[in-house]
Coordinates of C-alpha atoms and ligand atoms in Angstrom, one line a residue:
M51 CA 11.3 -15.3 -13.8
S52 CA 13.3 -12.9 -15.9
K53 CA 16.9 -12.2 -15.0
N54 CA 16.6 -8.6 -15.9
K55 CA 16.6 -6.1 -13.0
F56 CA 13.6 -4.4 -11.4
E57 CA 13.8 -1.2 -13.5
T58 CA 14.0 -3.1 -16.7
N59 CA 11.2 -5.5 -15.9
A60 CA 9.0 -2.5 -14.9
I61 CA 9.4 -1.2 -18.4
R62 CA 9.8 -4.2 -20.6
N63 CA 7.4 -6.7 -19.0
Q64 CA 4.4 -5.5 -20.9
L65 CA 1.5 -6.9 -23.0
E66 CA 2.3 -8.4 -26.3
R67 CA 1.9 -6.1 -29.2
S68 CA -1.4 -6.2 -31.2
Q69 CA -1.3 -6.5 -35.0
N70 CA -0.9 -2.7 -35.1
L71 CA 2.6 -3.0 -33.6
E72 CA 2.1 -0.1 -31.3
H73 CA 5.1 0.8 -29.1
S74 CA 3.2 2.0 -26.1
V75 CA 0.5 -0.4 -24.7
P76 CA -3.0 0.5 -25.9
M77 CA -6.0 0.9 -23.6
Y78 CA -8.6 -1.9 -23.8
L79 CA -11.8 -0.1 -22.9
T80 CA -14.1 -3.0 -23.5
S81 CA -16.4 -4.6 -21.0
S82 CA -16.5 -8.0 -22.8
F83 CA -14.6 -10.1 -25.3
V84 CA -16.0 -12.1 -28.2
F85 CA -16.0 -15.8 -28.8
E86 CA -15.1 -17.4 -32.1
D87 CA -17.8 -20.0 -32.1
A88 CA -20.0 -22.1 -29.8
E89 CA -17.2 -24.4 -28.8
D90 CA -14.9 -21.5 -27.9
M91 CA -17.7 -20.0 -25.8
R92 CA -18.3 -23.3 -24.0
A93 CA -14.6 -23.9 -23.4
S94 CA -14.0 -20.3 -22.2
F95 CA -16.7 -20.5 -19.6
A96 CA -15.6 -23.9 -18.6
E97 CA -12.2 -22.3 -17.9
E98 CA -10.5 -24.9 -20.1
K99 CA -8.4 -22.0 -21.6
E100 CA -6.9 -18.9 -20.1
R101 CA -8.5 -15.9 -21.8
N102 CA -10.4 -12.7 -21.2
I103 CA -14.2 -13.1 -21.1
Y104 CA -15.5 -10.1 -19.2
S105 CA -13.7 -7.2 -17.6
R106 CA -15.1 -7.9 -14.2
Y107 CA -13.0 -11.1 -14.3
S108 CA -10.0 -9.9 -16.2
N109 CA -8.9 -7.4 -18.8
P110 CA -5.5 -7.0 -20.7
N111 CA -4.7 -3.8 -18.9
S112 CA -5.4 -5.1 -15.4
N113 CA -3.5 -8.3 -16.4
E114 CA -0.5 -6.2 -17.3
F115 CA -0.7 -4.3 -14.0
V116 CA -1.0 -7.6 -12.1
D117 CA 1.9 -9.2 -14.0
K118 CA 4.2 -6.3 -13.3
V119 CA 3.4 -6.1 -9.6
C120 CA 3.8 -9.9 -9.3
Q121 CA 7.3 -9.7 -10.8
M122 CA 8.2 -6.8 -8.5
E123 CA 7.0 -8.5 -5.4
G124 CA 8.2 -12.0 -6.3
A125 CA 4.6 -13.3 -6.2
E126 CA 3.0 -16.1 -8.2
A127 CA -0.4 -14.4 -8.9
G128 CA -2.6 -11.4 -8.1
F129 CA -5.8 -9.6 -8.6
A130 CA -6.3 -5.9 -9.3
F131 CA -8.9 -3.9 -7.5
A132 CA -10.7 -0.5 -7.9
S133 CA -9.0 0.8 -4.7
G134 CA -6.7 -0.2 -1.9
M135 CA -9.7 -0.7 0.4
A136 CA -11.4 -2.9 -2.2
A137 CA -8.3 -5.0 -2.1
V138 CA -8.2 -5.1 1.8
F139 CA -11.9 -5.9 2.1
S140 CA -12.0 -8.5 -0.7
T141 CA -8.9 -10.3 0.7
F142 CA -10.4 -10.7 4.1
A143 CA -13.9 -11.5 2.9
S144 CA -12.7 -14.2 0.6
L145 CA -10.4 -15.9 3.1
L146 CA -12.4 -15.8 6.3
D147 CA -15.5 -17.6 7.5
S148 CA -17.9 -16.7 10.2
G149 CA -16.2 -17.2 13.6
D150 CA -12.7 -16.6 12.3
H151 CA -10.3 -14.3 14.1
I152 CA -7.6 -11.8 12.9
V153 CA -4.5 -10.8 14.8
A154 CA -3.4 -7.4 13.6
A155 CA -0.9 -4.6 14.4
R156 CA -2.6 -1.8 16.3
N157 CA -1.1 0.8 13.9
I158 CA -3.0 0.3 10.7
F159 CA -4.7 2.5 8.1
G160 CA -7.8 4.2 9.5
S161 CA -10.3 2.6 7.1
T162 CA -8.8 -0.9 7.7
H163 CA -9.3 -0.3 11.5
S164 CA -12.9 0.8 10.8
L165 CA -13.5 -2.4 8.7
F166 CA -12.2 -4.6 11.5
T167 CA -14.2 -2.7 14.2
N168 CA -17.5 -1.7 12.5
F169 CA -18.1 -4.1 9.7
L170 CA -16.4 -7.5 9.9
P171 CA -18.2 -8.2 13.3
K172 CA -21.4 -8.2 11.2
W173 CA -20.2 -11.5 9.8
N174 CA -18.9 -12.7 13.2
I175 CA -15.3 -12.1 12.3
S176 CA -13.3 -10.7 15.3
H177 CA -9.8 -9.3 15.7
S178 CA -7.2 -8.6 18.4
Y179 CA -4.5 -6.0 18.2
F180 CA -0.9 -6.3 19.2
K181 CA 1.5 -3.4 19.9
I182 CA 4.2 -3.3 17.4
D183 CA 6.8 -2.8 20.1
E184 CA 5.6 -6.0 21.8
L185 CA 5.8 -8.7 19.2
D186 CA 6.3 -11.3 21.9
T187 CA 2.7 -10.8 23.0
I188 CA 1.3 -11.9 19.6
E189 CA 1.3 -15.6 20.5
S190 CA -0.9 -15.0 23.5
L191 CA -3.5 -13.4 21.2
I192 CA -3.7 -16.4 18.8
T193 CA -6.7 -18.7 19.3
P194 CA -7.7 -21.9 17.4
K195 CA -9.9 -19.6 15.3
T196 CA -7.1 -17.2 14.3
K197 CA -6.5 -17.4 10.5
I198 CA -4.7 -14.2 9.6
L199 CA -1.8 -12.2 10.9
Y200 CA -1.9 -8.6 9.5
A201 CA 0.4 -5.6 9.6
E202 CA 1.7 -2.6 7.7
S203 CA 5.2 -1.3 7.6
P204 CA 6.1 1.5 7.6
T205 CA 2.9 2.4 9.5
N206 CA 0.5 5.2 8.8
P207 CA 0.8 8.0 9.9
G208 CA 3.6 7.4 12.5
V209 CA 6.1 5.8 10.2
D210 CA 6.9 3.1 12.7
I211 CA 8.5 -0.1 11.5
V212 CA 7.3 -3.6 12.1
D213 CA 9.8 -6.5 12.0
L214 CA 8.5 -8.5 9.0
E215 CA 10.9 -11.4 9.5
A216 CA 9.7 -11.8 13.1
L217 CA 6.1 -11.9 11.9
G218 CA 7.0 -14.4 9.2
V219 CA 8.4 -16.8 11.9
I220 CA 5.3 -16.5 14.1
A221 CA 2.9 -17.0 11.1
K222 CA 4.7 -20.1 10.0
K223 CA 4.8 -21.6 13.5
H224 CA 1.1 -21.1 13.9
N225 CA 0.0 -21.8 10.4
L226 CA -1.5 -18.3 9.9
I227 CA -1.8 -16.4 6.6
L228 CA 0.6 -13.5 6.9
I229 CA -0.8 -10.4 5.0
I230 CA 1.3 -7.2 4.7
D231 CA 0.0 -3.9 3.5
N232 CA 3.1 -2.7 1.6
C233 CA 1.7 0.5 0.4
F234 CA 4.0 2.9 2.3
A235 CA 7.1 1.1 1.0
S236 CA 6.1 0.2 -2.5
P237 CA 7.5 -3.0 -4.1
Y238 CA 10.7 -1.1 -5.0
L239 CA 11.7 -0.6 -1.4
Q240 CA 10.5 -3.7 0.3
Q241 CA 9.2 -7.2 -0.8
P242 CA 7.4 -8.8 2.2
I243 CA 7.2 -12.2 0.5
K244 CA 11.0 -12.5 1.1
F245 CA 10.3 -12.3 4.8
G246 CA 7.5 -14.9 4.9
A247 CA 4.4 -13.0 3.8
D248 CA 1.8 -15.1 2.0
L249 CA -0.1 -12.1 0.6
V250 CA 0.9 -8.5 -0.1
I251 CA -1.7 -5.7 -0.5
H252 CA -1.1 -2.3 -2.0
S253 CA -3.1 0.8 -2.4
G254 CA -1.9 1.6 -5.9
T255 CA -3.3 5.1 -5.4
K256 CA -0.2 6.1 -3.5
L257 CA 3.4 5.6 -4.8
M258 CA 2.4 3.2 -7.6
D259 CA 0.5 5.8 -9.5
G260 CA 2.5 8.5 -7.8
Q261 CA 0.8 11.4 -9.6
G262 CA -2.5 11.5 -7.7
R263 CA -4.6 10.6 -10.7
V264 CA -6.3 7.2 -10.1
L265 CA -7.5 4.9 -7.3
A266 CA -6.2 1.4 -7.6
G267 CA -5.5 -1.6 -5.4
I268 CA -3.9 -5.0 -5.7
T269 CA -3.4 -8.2 -3.8
V270 CA -0.5 -10.5 -4.8
G271 CA 0.8 -13.8 -3.3
S272 CA 0.6 -17.5 -3.6
K273 CA -1.5 -19.1 -6.3
D274 CA -3.9 -21.0 -4.1
L275 CA -4.8 -17.9 -1.9
I276 CA -5.2 -15.7 -4.9
E277 CA -7.5 -18.3 -6.5
K278 CA -9.8 -17.9 -3.5
I279 CA -9.7 -14.1 -3.8
Y280 CA -10.3 -14.3 -7.5
R281 CA -13.4 -16.5 -7.1
F282 CA -14.9 -14.1 -4.6
S283 CA -14.0 -11.0 -6.6
R284 CA -15.2 -12.1 -10.0
I285 CA -18.6 -12.5 -8.4
T286 CA -18.7 -9.4 -6.2
G287 CA -17.2 -7.0 -8.7
P288 CA -14.5 -4.8 -7.1
A289 CA -12.3 -5.0 -10.2
L290 CA -10.0 -2.2 -11.3
S291 CA -11.2 -0.3 -14.4
P292 CA -9.2 -0.9 -17.6
F293 CA -8.5 2.9 -17.8
N294 CA -7.1 3.1 -14.3
A295 CA -5.1 -0.1 -15.0
W296 CA -3.6 1.4 -18.1
V297 CA -2.6 4.6 -16.2
I298 CA -1.0 2.7 -13.3
S299 CA 0.8 0.2 -15.5
K300 CA 2.5 3.2 -17.2
S301 CA 3.3 4.7 -13.8
L302 CA 5.1 1.6 -12.7
E303 CA 7.6 2.2 -15.5
T304 CA 8.9 5.2 -13.6
L305 CA 8.4 3.8 -10.0
A306 CA 12.1 3.2 -9.3
V307 CA 13.3 6.7 -10.4
R308 CA 10.4 8.4 -8.6
V309 CA 10.8 6.5 -5.4
D310 CA 14.6 7.1 -5.3
R311 CA 13.9 10.8 -5.5
H312 CA 11.1 10.7 -3.0
C313 CA 13.4 9.0 -0.5
E314 CA 16.3 11.3 -1.1
N315 CA 14.1 14.4 -0.6
A316 CA 12.4 12.8 2.5
L317 CA 15.7 12.0 4.2
K318 CA 16.9 15.6 3.6
L319 CA 13.7 17.0 5.0
A320 CA 13.9 14.7 8.1
E321 CA 17.5 15.8 8.7
F322 CA 16.5 19.4 8.5
L323 CA 13.5 19.0 10.9
E324 CA 15.6 17.0 13.4
G325 CA 17.6 20.2 14.2
H326 CA 14.7 22.6 14.2
K327 CA 13.9 24.3 17.4
K328 CA 10.1 24.5 16.8
V329 CA 9.9 20.7 16.4
N330 CA 9.5 18.2 19.3
W331 CA 10.4 15.0 17.4
V332 CA 10.9 13.7 13.9
R333 CA 10.3 10.2 12.7
Y334 CA 11.7 8.8 9.5
P335 CA 12.8 5.1 9.1
F336 CA 16.3 5.9 7.7
L337 CA 17.1 8.5 10.4
K338 CA 19.6 7.0 12.9
S339 CA 17.4 8.3 15.7
H340 CA 14.5 6.1 14.6
P341 CA 14.0 3.4 17.2
K342 CA 13.7 0.7 14.5
Y343 CA 16.5 2.1 12.3
E344 CA 18.3 -1.3 12.2
I345 CA 15.1 -3.2 11.2
A346 CA 14.3 -0.6 8.6
K347 CA 17.7 -1.1 7.1
K348 CA 17.3 -4.8 7.1
Q349 CA 14.0 -4.9 5.3
M350 CA 13.9 -1.7 3.2
K351 CA 16.1 -0.3 0.4
A352 CA 15.4 3.3 1.6
G353 CA 13.1 5.1 4.0
G354 CA 10.1 5.9 1.9
C355 CA 8.3 9.2 1.2
V356 CA 6.6 9.9 4.5
V357 CA 8.1 12.0 7.4
A358 CA 6.2 12.5 10.6
F359 CA 7.0 15.2 13.1
E360 CA 5.4 17.1 16.0
V361 CA 5.1 20.9 16.1
K362 CA 5.8 22.4 19.5
G363 CA 2.7 24.0 21.0
G364 CA 0.0 21.3 20.4
L365 CA -3.2 21.9 18.4
D366 CA -3.0 25.7 18.1
A367 CA 0.6 25.6 16.8
G368 CA -0.4 22.7 14.5
Q369 CA -3.3 24.7 13.0
K370 CA -1.1 27.8 12.6
F371 CA 1.5 25.7 10.8
F372 CA -1.1 24.3 8.3
D373 CA -2.5 27.8 7.7
S374 CA 1.0 29.1 6.9
I375 CA 1.9 26.5 4.3
K376 CA 2.1 28.2 0.9
L377 CA 3.6 25.7 -1.6
L378 CA 2.7 22.3 -0.3
S379 CA -0.8 20.9 -0.6
L380 CA -3.1 20.3 2.3
S381 CA -4.6 17.0 1.3
A382 CA -5.1 13.5 2.5
N383 CA -3.2 11.6 -0.2
L384 CA 0.4 10.5 -0.1
G385 CA 3.1 9.2 -2.5
D386 CA 2.3 11.9 -5.0
S387 CA 4.8 14.0 -7.0
R388 CA 3.3 17.0 -5.1
S389 CA 4.4 17.2 -1.5
I390 CA 1.4 17.0 0.8
V391 CA 1.0 17.9 4.5
T392 CA -1.7 16.2 6.5
H393 CA -3.0 16.6 10.1
P394 CA -3.8 13.0 11.0
A395 CA -5.7 13.8 14.3
S396 CA -8.3 15.9 12.5
T397 CA -8.5 14.0 9.1
T398 CA -7.4 10.4 8.4
H399 CA -7.5 9.2 12.0
S400 CA -10.3 11.5 13.3
K401 CA -12.6 8.4 13.6
L402 CA -10.4 7.0 16.3
S403 CA -11.1 7.8 19.9
I404 CA -8.6 10.0 21.8
E405 CA -7.4 6.9 23.6
E406 CA -7.0 4.9 20.4
R407 CA -5.0 7.8 18.9
A408 CA -2.8 8.0 22.0
E409 CA -2.1 4.3 21.7
T410 CA -0.8 4.7 18.2
G411 CA 1.2 7.8 18.9
I412 CA -1.0 10.3 17.0
T413 CA -0.8 13.6 18.9
D414 CA -2.6 16.9 18.2
G415 CA 0.5 18.6 17.0
M416 CA 1.6 15.7 14.7
V417 CA 2.2 16.5 11.0
R418 CA 2.5 13.9 8.3
V419 CA 4.5 15.1 5.2
S420 CA 4.4 13.1 2.1
V421 CA 7.5 14.4 0.5
G422 CA 7.1 14.9 -3.3
L423 CA 9.4 15.5 -6.2
E424 CA 9.6 19.3 -6.1
H425 CA 13.2 20.6 -5.5
I426 CA 14.1 19.8 -2.0
D427 CA 15.2 23.4 -1.3
D428 CA 11.7 24.7 -2.1
I429 CA 10.0 22.0 0.1
I430 CA 12.3 22.9 3.0
R431 CA 11.8 26.6 2.5
D432 CA 8.0 26.3 2.7
I433 CA 8.0 24.1 5.8
H434 CA 10.7 26.4 7.5
Q435 CA 8.6 29.5 6.9
A436 CA 5.4 27.8 8.2
L437 CA 7.2 26.7 11.3
K438 CA 8.2 30.3 12.0
Ligands
LIG686 C1 -4.4 4.7 1.3 C2 -4.2 3.4 2.0 C3 -5.1 2.3 1.9 C4 -6.4 2.4 1.1 O1 -6.2 2.7 -0.2 P1 -7.3 3.4 -1.2 O2 -6.7 3.3 -2.5 O3 -7.4 4.8 -0.7 O4 -8.5 2.7 -1.0 C5 -4.7 1.2 2.5 N1 -3.6 1.0 3.3 C6 -2.7 2.0 3.4 C7 -1.5 1.9 4.2 C8 -3.0 3.3 2.8 O5 -2.1 4.3 2.9

């Protein structure tokens, strides 16, 4: 692995130049690649050589994206997907057999929860949830059929923190595959493999692209697990498009500077909200008042781009707040250069029952802010006037 630092690798670890000696990496919009002769064709399909054959299997642009993320996460191998959910689904589908069991954190992305609850049972794959404040209950949920331990940190939308090192210890002891959805942190802020994760999943749609343009997903980790995911995915076809791979590989060149500013702005907004009289509570991993502040400091470089808070006055006050926002976007994305406010209870987590929402701390007055790259004074001014 290169001894250059993160920022340098993100920029310099790129595809070899073609004979045109271009400076910026070109786009390889091609569905297939040609063979030189009959022997080359045979050897390529027999996988006697590493080369691109068909863009459902691999493509120079997705290879560049995978190589960059592997280097950032300290992973051996990876596969790039059309979206974060394609990565989540394909990872589970390739590693699990009928009868297998997943132990997962209760606080996970809404679509991942729906996958576990509504679809994986069709293939006789079951799950149990643990509460992230009660990691000592995990062992009681593990059965002889448990294969995967799964969590996100920070969590969506409550920005709670899961102790990755503790999960690593449990996974190792019980021989489970530890999978971490690292989307909220990005590989710049946190590298779960250091704490014992076998696989790391990202929705590249969020901080990685960071400009709200493309959907993308990726799973990286150990060579043997990625090989299984690759075998499944090259047949089932969830591959990332070369165009999106090109866009997101470029985006990774600026990941560090963007995320630094996201975190600086988010911390300032969190500090502002903490003193605000119209706000019940604020949660941000790098606020000292966050219950898992010490763990966040241990495993993250900074607190990330998402701040959660509760407007006083419940649903009515919440709706008034959203209707009064002028500058920020009302949207469901996050990690974008544009600041976004979301109402989890009526959008991303509306499919959860009221009890399920209560269990994961999603209240009617809860607001999730993905703090963007506008000037922090303007972000704060808009939120301040909407709270009034
Ligand atoms: C958005 C998101 C996903 C899904 O990614 P898509 O690119 O939208 O499919 C998965 N996990 C987390 C934590 C997310 O925020």
